[in-house]
Short mmCIF file of C-alpha atoms in Angstrom, two decimals:
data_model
loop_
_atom_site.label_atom_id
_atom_site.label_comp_id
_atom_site.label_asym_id
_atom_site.label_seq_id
_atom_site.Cartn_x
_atom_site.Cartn_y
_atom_site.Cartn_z
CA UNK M 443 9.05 109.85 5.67
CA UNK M 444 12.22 111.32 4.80
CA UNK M 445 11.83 114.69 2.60
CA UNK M 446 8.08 114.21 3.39
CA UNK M 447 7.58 111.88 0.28
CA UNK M 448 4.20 110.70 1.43
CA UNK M 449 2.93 114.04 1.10
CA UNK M 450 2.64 114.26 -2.54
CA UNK M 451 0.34 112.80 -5.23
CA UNK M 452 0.91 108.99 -4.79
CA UNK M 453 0.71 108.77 -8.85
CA UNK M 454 3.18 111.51 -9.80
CA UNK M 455 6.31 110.69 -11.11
CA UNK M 456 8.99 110.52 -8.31
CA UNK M 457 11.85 108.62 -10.10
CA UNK M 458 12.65 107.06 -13.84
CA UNK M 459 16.03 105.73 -14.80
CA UNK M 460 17.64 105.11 -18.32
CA UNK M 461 17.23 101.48 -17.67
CA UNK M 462 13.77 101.75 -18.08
CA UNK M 463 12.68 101.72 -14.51
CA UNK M 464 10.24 104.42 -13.35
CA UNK M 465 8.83 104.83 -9.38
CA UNK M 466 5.66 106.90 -8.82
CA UNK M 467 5.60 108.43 -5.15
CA UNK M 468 3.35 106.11 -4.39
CA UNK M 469 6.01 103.17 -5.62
CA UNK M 470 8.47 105.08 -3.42
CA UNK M 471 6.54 105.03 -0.29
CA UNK M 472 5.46 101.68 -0.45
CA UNK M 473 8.85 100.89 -1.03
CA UNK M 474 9.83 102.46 2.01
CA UNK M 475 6.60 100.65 4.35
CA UNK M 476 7.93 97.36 2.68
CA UNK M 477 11.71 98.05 3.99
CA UNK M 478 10.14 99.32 7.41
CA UNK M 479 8.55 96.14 7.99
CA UNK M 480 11.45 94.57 8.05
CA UNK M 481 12.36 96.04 11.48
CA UNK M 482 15.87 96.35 10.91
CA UNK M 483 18.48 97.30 13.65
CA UNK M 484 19.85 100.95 13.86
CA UNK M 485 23.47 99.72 12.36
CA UNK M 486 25.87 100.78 9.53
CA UNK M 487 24.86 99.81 5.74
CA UNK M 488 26.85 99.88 2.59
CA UNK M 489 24.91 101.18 -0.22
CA UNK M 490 27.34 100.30 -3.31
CA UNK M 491 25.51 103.26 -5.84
CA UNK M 492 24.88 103.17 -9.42
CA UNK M 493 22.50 105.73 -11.09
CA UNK M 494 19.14 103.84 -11.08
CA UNK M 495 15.69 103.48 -9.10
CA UNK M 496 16.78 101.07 -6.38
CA UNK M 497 20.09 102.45 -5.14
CA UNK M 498 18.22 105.81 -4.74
CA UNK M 499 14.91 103.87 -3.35
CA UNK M 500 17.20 102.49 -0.95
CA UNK M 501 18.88 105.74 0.51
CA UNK M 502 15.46 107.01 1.01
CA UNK M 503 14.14 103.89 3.05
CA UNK M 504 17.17 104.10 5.04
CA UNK M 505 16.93 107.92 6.25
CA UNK M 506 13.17 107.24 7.09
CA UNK M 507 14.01 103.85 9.04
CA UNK M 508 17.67 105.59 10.98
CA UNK M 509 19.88 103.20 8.92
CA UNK M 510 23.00 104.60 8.32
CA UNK M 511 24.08 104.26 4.98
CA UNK M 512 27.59 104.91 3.59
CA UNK M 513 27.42 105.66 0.31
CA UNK M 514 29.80 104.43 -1.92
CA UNK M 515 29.91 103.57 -6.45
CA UNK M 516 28.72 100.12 -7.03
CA UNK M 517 32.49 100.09 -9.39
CA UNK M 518 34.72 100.54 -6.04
CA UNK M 519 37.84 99.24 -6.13
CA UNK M 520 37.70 95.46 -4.13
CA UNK M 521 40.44 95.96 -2.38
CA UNK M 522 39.41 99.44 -1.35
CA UNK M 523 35.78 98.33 -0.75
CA UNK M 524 37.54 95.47 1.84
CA UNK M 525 39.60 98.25 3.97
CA UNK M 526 36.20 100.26 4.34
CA UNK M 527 34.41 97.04 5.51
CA UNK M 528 37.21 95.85 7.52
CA UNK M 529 37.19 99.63 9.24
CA UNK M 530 33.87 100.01 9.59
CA UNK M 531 32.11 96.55 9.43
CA UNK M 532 28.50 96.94 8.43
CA UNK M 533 25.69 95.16 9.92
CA UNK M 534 24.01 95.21 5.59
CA UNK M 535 25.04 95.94 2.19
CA UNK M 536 22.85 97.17 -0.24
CA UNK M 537 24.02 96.12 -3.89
CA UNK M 538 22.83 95.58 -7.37
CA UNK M 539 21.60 92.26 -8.07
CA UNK M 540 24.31 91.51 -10.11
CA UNK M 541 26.65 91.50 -7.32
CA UNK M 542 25.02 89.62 -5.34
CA UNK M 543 27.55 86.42 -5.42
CA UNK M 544 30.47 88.70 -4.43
CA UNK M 545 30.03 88.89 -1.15
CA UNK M 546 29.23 86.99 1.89
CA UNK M 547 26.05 87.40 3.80
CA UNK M 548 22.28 86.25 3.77
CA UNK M 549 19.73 88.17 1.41
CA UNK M 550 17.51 90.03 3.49
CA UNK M 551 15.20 91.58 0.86
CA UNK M 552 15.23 92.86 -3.02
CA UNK M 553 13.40 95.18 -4.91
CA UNK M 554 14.18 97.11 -8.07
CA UNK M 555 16.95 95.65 -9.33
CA UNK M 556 18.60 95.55 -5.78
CA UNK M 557 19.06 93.61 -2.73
CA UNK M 558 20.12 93.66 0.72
CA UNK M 559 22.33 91.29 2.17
CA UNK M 560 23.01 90.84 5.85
CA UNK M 561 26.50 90.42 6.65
CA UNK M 562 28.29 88.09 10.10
CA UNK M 563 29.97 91.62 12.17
CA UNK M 564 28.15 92.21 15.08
CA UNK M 565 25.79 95.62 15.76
CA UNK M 566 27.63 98.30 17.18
CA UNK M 567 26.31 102.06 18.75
CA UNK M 568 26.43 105.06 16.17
CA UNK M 569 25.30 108.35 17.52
CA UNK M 570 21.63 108.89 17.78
CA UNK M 571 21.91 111.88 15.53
CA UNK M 572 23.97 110.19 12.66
CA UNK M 573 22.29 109.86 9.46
CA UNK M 574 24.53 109.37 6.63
CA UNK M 575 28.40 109.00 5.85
CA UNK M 576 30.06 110.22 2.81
CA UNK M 577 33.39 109.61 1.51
CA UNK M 578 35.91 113.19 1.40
CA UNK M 579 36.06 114.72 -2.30
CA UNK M 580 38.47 112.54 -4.10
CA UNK M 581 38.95 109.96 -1.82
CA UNK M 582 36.41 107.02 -2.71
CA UNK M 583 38.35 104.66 -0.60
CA UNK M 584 39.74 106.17 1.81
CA UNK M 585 38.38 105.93 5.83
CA UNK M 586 38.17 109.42 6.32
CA UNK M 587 34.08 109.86 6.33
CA UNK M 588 31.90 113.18 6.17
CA UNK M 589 29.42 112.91 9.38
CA UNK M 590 26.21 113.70 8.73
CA UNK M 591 23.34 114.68 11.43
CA UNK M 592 19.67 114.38 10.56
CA UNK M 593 18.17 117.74 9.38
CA UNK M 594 21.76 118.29 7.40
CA UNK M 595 20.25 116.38 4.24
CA UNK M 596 16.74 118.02 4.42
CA UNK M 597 18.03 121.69 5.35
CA UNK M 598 20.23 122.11 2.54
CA UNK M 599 17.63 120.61 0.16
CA UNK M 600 14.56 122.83 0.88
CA UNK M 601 16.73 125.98 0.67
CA UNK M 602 18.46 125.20 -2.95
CA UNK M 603 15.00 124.62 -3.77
CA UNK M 604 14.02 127.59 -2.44
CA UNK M 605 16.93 129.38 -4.07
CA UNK M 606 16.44 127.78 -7.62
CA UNK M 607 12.52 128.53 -7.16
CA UNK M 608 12.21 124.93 -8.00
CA UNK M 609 8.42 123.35 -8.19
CA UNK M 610 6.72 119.81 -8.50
CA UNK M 611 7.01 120.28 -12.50
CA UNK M 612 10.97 120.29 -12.94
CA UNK M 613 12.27 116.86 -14.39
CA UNK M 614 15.81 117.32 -13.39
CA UNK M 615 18.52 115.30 -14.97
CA UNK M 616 21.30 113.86 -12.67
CA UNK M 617 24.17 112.22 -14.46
CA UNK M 618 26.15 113.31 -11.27
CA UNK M 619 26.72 109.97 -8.87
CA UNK M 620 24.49 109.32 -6.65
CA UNK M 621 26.53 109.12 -3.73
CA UNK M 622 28.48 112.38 -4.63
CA UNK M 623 27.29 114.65 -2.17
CA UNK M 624 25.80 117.67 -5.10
CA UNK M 625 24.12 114.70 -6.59
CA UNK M 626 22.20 113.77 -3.58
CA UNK M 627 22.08 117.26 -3.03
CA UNK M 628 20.15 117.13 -6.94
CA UNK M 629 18.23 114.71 -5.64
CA UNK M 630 17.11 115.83 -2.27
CA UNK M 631 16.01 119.54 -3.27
CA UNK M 632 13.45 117.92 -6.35
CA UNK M 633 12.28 115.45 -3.95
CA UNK M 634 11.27 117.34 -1.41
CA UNK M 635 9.21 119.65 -3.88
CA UNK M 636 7.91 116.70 -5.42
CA UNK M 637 9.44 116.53 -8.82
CA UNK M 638 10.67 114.04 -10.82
CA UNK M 639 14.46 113.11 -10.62
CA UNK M 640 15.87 111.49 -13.90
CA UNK M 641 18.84 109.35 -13.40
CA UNK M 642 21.11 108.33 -16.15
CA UNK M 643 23.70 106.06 -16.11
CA UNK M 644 24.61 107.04 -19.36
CA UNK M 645 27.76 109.26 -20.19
CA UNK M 646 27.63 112.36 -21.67
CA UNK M 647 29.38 111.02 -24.47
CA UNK M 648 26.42 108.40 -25.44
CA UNK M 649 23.59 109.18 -28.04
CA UNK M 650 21.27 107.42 -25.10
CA UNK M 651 22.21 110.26 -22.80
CA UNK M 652 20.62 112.42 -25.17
CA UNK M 653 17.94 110.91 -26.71
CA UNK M 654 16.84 109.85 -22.54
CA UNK M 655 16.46 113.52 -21.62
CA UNK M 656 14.90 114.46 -24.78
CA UNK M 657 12.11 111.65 -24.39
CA UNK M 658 11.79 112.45 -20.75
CA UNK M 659 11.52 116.18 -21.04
CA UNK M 660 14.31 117.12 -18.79
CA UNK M 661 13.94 120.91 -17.37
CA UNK M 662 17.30 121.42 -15.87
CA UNK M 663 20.80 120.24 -15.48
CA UNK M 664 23.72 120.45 -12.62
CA UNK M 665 26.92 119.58 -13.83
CA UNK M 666 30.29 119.74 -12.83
CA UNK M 667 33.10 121.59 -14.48
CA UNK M 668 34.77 118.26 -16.07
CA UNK M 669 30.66 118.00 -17.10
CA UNK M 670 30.77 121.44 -19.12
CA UNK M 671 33.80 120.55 -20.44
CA UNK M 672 33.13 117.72 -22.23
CA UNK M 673 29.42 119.05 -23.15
CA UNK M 674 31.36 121.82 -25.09
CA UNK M 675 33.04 119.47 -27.32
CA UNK M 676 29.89 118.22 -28.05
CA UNK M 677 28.91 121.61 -29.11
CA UNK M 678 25.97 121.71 -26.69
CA UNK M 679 25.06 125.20 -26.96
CA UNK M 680 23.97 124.44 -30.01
CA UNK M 681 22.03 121.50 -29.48
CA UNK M 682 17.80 121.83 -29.65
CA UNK M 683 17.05 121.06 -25.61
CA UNK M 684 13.72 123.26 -25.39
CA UNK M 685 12.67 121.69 -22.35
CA UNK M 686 15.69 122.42 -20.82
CA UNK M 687 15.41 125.66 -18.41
CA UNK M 688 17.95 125.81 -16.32
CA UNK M 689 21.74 124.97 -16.02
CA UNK M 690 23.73 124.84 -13.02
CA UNK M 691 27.31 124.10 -11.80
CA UNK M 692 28.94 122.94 -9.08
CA UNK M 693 31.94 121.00 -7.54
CA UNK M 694 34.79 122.79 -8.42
CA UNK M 695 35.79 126.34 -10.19
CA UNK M 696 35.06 126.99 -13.92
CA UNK M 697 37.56 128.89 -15.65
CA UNK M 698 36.32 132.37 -16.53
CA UNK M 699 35.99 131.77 -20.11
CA UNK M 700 33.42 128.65 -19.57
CA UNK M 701 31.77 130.50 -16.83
CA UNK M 702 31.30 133.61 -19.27
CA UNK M 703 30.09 131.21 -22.56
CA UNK M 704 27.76 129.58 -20.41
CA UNK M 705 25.96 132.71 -19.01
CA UNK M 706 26.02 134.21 -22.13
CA UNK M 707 24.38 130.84 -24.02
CA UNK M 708 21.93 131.00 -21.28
CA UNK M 709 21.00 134.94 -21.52
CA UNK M 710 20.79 134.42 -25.60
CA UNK M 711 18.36 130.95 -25.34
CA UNK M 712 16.32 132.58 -22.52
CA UNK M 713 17.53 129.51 -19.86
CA UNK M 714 19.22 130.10 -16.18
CA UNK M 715 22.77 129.65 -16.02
CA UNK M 716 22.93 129.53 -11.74
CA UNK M 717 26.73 128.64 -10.55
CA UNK M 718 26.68 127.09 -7.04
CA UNK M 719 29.19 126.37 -4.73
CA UNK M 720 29.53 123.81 -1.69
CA UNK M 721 31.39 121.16 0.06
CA UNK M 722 30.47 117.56 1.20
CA UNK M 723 31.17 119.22 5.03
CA UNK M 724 28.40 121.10 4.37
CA UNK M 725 26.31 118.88 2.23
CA UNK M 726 26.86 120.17 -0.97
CA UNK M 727 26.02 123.67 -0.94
CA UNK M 728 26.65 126.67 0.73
CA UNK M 729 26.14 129.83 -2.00
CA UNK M 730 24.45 130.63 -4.97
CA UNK M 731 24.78 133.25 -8.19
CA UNK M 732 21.01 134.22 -9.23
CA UNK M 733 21.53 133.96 -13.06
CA UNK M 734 20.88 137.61 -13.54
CA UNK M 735 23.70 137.99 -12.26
CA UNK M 736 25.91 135.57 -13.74
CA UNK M 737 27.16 138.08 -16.94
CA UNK M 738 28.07 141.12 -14.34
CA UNK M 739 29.71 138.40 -11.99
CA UNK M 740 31.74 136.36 -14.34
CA UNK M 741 33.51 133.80 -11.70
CA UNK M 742 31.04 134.31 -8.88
CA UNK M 743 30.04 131.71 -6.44
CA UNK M 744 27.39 134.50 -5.57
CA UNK M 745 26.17 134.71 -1.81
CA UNK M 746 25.13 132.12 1.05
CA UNK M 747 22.20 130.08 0.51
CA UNK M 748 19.24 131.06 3.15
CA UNK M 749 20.02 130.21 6.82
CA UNK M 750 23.41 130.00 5.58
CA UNK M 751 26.20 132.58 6.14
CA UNK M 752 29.56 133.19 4.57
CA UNK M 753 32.42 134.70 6.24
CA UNK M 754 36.38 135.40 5.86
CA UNK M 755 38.95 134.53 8.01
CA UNK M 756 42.84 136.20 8.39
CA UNK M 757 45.43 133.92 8.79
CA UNK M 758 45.05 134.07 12.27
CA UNK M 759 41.72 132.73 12.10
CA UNK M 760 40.23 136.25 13.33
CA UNK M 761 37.01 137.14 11.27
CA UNK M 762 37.49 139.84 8.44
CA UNK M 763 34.48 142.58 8.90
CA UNK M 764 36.10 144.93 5.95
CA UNK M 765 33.61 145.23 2.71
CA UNK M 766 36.20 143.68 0.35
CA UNK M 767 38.25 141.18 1.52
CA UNK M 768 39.98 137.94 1.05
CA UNK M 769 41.07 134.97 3.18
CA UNK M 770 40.09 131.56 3.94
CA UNK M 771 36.14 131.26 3.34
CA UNK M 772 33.85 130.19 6.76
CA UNK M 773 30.52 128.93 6.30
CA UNK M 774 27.86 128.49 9.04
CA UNK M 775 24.38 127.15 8.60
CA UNK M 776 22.17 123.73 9.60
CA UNK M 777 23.61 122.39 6.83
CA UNK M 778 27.17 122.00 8.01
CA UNK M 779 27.61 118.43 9.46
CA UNK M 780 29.14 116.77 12.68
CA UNK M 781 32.93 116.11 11.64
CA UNK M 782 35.31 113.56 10.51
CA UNK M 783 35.26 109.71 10.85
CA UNK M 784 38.75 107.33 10.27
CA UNK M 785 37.80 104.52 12.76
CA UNK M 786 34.18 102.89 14.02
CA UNK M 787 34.60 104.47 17.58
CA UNK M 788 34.54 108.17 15.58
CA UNK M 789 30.58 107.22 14.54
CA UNK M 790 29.91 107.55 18.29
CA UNK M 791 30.68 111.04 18.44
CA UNK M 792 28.35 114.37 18.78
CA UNK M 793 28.70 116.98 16.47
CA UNK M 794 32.74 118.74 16.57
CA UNK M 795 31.93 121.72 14.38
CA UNK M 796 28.22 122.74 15.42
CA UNK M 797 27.09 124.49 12.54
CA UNK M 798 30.64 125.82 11.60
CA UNK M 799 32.87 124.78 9.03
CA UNK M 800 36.11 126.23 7.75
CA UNK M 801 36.82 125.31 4.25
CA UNK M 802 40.49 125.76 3.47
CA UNK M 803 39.40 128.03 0.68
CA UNK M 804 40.92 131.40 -0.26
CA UNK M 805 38.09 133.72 -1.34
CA UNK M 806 38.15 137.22 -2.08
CA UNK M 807 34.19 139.42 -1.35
CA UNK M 808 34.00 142.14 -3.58
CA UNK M 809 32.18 145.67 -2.81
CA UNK M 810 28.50 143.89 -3.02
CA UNK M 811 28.95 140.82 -0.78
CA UNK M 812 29.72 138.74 -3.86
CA UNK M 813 32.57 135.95 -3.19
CA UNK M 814 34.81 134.19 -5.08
CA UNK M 815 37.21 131.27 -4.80
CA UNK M 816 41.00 132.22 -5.66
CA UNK M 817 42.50 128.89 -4.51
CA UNK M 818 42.91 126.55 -1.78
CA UNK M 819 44.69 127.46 1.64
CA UNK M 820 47.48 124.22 1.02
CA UNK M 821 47.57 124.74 -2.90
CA UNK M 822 50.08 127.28 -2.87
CA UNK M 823 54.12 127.72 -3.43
CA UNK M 824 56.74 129.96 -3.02
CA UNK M 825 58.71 130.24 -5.97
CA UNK M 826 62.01 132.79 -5.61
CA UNK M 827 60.09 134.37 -1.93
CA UNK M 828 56.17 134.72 -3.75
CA UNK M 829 53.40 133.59 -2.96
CA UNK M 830 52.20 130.99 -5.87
CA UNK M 831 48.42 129.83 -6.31
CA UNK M 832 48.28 126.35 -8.08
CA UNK M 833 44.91 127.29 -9.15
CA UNK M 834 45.44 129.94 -10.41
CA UNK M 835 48.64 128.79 -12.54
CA UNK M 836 46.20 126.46 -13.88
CA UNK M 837 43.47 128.71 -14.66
CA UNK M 838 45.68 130.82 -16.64
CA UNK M 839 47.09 127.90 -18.78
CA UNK M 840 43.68 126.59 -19.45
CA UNK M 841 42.17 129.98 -20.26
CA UNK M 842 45.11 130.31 -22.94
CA UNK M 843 45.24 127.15 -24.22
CA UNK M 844 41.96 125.03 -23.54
CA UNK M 845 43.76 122.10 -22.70
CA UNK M 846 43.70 119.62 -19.24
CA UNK M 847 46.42 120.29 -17.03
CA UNK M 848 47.33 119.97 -13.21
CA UNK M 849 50.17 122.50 -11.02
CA UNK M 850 51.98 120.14 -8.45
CA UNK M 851 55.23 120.54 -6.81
CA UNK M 852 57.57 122.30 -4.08
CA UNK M 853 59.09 125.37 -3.19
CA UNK M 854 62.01 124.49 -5.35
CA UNK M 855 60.15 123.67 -8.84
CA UNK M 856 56.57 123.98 -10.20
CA UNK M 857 55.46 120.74 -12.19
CA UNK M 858 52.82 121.10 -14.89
CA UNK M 859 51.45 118.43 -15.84
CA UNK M 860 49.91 118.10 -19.40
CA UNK M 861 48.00 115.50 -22.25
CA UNK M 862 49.24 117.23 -25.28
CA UNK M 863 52.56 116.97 -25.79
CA UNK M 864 53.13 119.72 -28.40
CA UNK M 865 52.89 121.82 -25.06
CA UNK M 866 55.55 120.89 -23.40
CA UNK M 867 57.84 123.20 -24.21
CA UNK M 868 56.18 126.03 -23.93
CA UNK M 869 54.11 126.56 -21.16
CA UNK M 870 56.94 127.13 -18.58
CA UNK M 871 57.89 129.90 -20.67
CA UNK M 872 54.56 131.21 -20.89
CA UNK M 873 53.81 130.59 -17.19
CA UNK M 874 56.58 132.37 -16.56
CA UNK M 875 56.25 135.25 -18.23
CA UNK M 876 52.65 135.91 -16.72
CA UNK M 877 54.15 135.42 -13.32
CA UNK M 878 57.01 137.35 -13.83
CA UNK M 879 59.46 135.07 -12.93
CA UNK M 880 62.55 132.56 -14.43
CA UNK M 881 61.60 129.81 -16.92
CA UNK M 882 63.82 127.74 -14.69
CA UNK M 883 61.08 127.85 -11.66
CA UNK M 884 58.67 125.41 -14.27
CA UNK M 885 58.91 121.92 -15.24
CA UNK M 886 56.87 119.69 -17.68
CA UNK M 887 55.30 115.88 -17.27
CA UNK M 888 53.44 114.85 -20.33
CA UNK M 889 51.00 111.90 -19.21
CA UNK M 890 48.61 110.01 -20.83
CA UNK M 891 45.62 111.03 -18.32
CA UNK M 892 45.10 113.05 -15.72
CA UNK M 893 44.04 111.12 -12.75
CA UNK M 894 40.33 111.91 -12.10
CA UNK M 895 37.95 110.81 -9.24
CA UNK M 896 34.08 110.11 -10.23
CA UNK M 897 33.26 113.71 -10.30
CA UNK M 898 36.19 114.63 -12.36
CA UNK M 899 37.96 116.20 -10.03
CA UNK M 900 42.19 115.57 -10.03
CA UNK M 901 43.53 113.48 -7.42
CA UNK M 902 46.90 115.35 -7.02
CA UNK M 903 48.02 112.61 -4.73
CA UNK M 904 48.69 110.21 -7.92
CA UNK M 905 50.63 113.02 -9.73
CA UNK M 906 54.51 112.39 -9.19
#
């Protein structure tokens, strides 16, 4: 079965959601015999995902049985949900019981709150080696797909384990999606150890997030910078969490200050704070920063993951061998998956990058091998002839003034764009006098919200 699931102690505790639903392994793995005996064709199934026992029970039965799910949130936009289907018209859909009257198609089977319903489009070929589909960061409805190869999934998941040293007694808590690639990633590497996996529909915001990984004894945490953000207003580090052991971040940069309160929380309270970094093209992650590290490394994203390697490239696309260097990051490993999808004929093809994947990252590697992420290869300006990083522009507003913002715009103007509007007239001075350059190079857009995609990342595509 997939992750090996049926090797573990059938009464253990595989899964247990905040809806009150809990799986053993055995539960799991019958689950998975039960969707087996359907004998269902090899073909393309929607898995619409919310954070509970039968979307994840699903994903699992799926991998074992070579369905090929694309995941997607159960709260998809219905007109966006229709150009996927229309695009890639799947054979199934696997949806909360709730939904069931929304779309067309015969029930096949339900379990756990969830139910599969077989839909009129015909059964096309998929590669024999495709095993999963993912949406790119940030774009939930767009056709552009991740293709994922079996062993991609399992690879990546027994070496974070390996990395995090995790065992069958961790109880991890995943408020990340399910069908964000680091939250199956969450999943996958506690699975295949044969620990628990809490899953919490619950926002950080709610008491019931709280009080459901208090009861359940939750051991460690993965969380996203947006995550850490909002945990801080809640004055976390000063919550009682004894159970909790370990804290780790992903998807997306922290800003130094975060990254440094975090580690230094962690070192005080005797927990792991572990920073990770990865991409759905690789699925999920690629490098990690041991926590002992984490206070000498402030804004690490440490070194590659076993079997993995990280590399730099010039702008030429020629390898960098120097010690310290920086230039777009390269990644190579079994981890790294087959390539892009925008129509059905692209889920015939083989695997396009075979086991190498340039991430459109700049990094910089420091004396000791240890990397970090300046920016991103297309985030960048030239303002009066230099060379400006978005990211970075934001990093240094947000470090100064611990507010949300977002750098947009041309070679003519920079637009930041900002919630509090007692700001807007002064961070283009500001920004201008750490960069050295004329007020007149900055603009202002005060907005209600920035526009964020389910794992709080901006979409700069809706700024204007």
């Amino acid at each position: 079965m997939f992750l090996d699931i049926d090797s573990f102690d059938r009464d253990s505790s595989a899964i247990v959601d905040d809806s009150g639903v809990t799986m053993t392994y055995g539960d799991l793995c019958d689950f998975v015999n039960a969707v087996k005996e359907l004998n269902l064709p090899r073909s393309i199934v929607f898995c619409l995902c919310e954070n509970t026992a039968g979307a994840l029970a699903g994903i699992v039965a799926f991998q074992t049985v070579k369905l090929v799910p694309l995941l997607l949130s159960a709260s998809i936009d219905h007109m966006l949900l229709e150009n996927l289907e229309h695009t890639y018209t799947p054979r199934y859909y696997w949806i909360p019981e709730t939904m069931a009257g929304t779309l067309k198609g015969v029930p096949v089977y339900s379990a756990y709150g969830y139910c599969l319903i077989q839909t009129e489009y015909e059964i096309y070929k998929v590669h024999e080696n495709l095993s999963l589909l993912l949406t790119t960061s940030g774009s939930t409805g767009s056709p552009k797909l991740v293709r994922y190869k079996y062993g991609n999934l399992e690879s990546n998941a027994k070496n974070v384990a390996v990395v995090f040293g995790w065992t069958k007694k961790e109880k991890c808590i995943m408020d990340l999606p399910v069908q964000y690639t680091m939250g199956l990633n969450v999943i996958c590497s506690h699975l295949i150890v044969g620990a628990a996996v809490l899953l919490v529909k619950s926002n950080l915001m709610s008491p019931g997030f709280w009080d459901f990984i208090q009861t359940n004894h939750g051991t460690n945490f993965t969380g996203v910078p947006y995550s850490y953000e909002i945990m801080m207003k809640l004055r976390f580090t000063r919550m009682s969490l004894p159970d909790l052991r370990t804290i780790a971040q992903g998807g997306g940069k922290l800003t130094d200050d975060m990254f440094h309160t975090l580690a230094e929380y962690a070192a005080k309270t005797g927990k792991r704070f572990c920073p990770t970094f990865g991409t759905t093209e690789t699925s999920a992650r690629m490098s990690y920063l041991p926590s002992e590290m984490a206070l000498r490394k402030i804004g690490s994203i440490g070194k590659a993951i076993p079997e993995g390697e990280l590399f730099l490239l010039d702008e030429n696309g020629n390898e960098m061998k120097e010690t310290e260097a920086e230039g777009e990051l390269g990644y190579r490993g079994p981890n790294v998956t087959m390539g892009y999808g925008t129509v059905r004929k692209d889920l015939q093809k083989g695997d396009e990058w075979k086991g190498e994947y340039h991430t459109g990252d700049i990094a910089r590697r420091d004396s000791e091998g240890f990397y970090y992420i300046v920016g991103r290869k297309a985030r960048f300006l030239k303002l009066f002839g230099l060379r400006i990083s978005l990211d970075q522009c934001e990093r240094i507003i947000k470090e100064k003034y611990n507010c949300e913002c977002a750098c947009t715009g041309t070679d003519r103007k920079m637009t930041i764009f900002v919630t509090d509007h007692s700001l807007k007239d002064e961070l283009p001075v500001y920004l201008a006098g750490k960069l050295n350059l004329n007020a007149s190079a900055f603009g202002t857009e005060v907005i209600d919200e920035l526009p964020k995609n389910e794992s709080g990342k901006i979409i700069y595509t809706k700024l204007k």
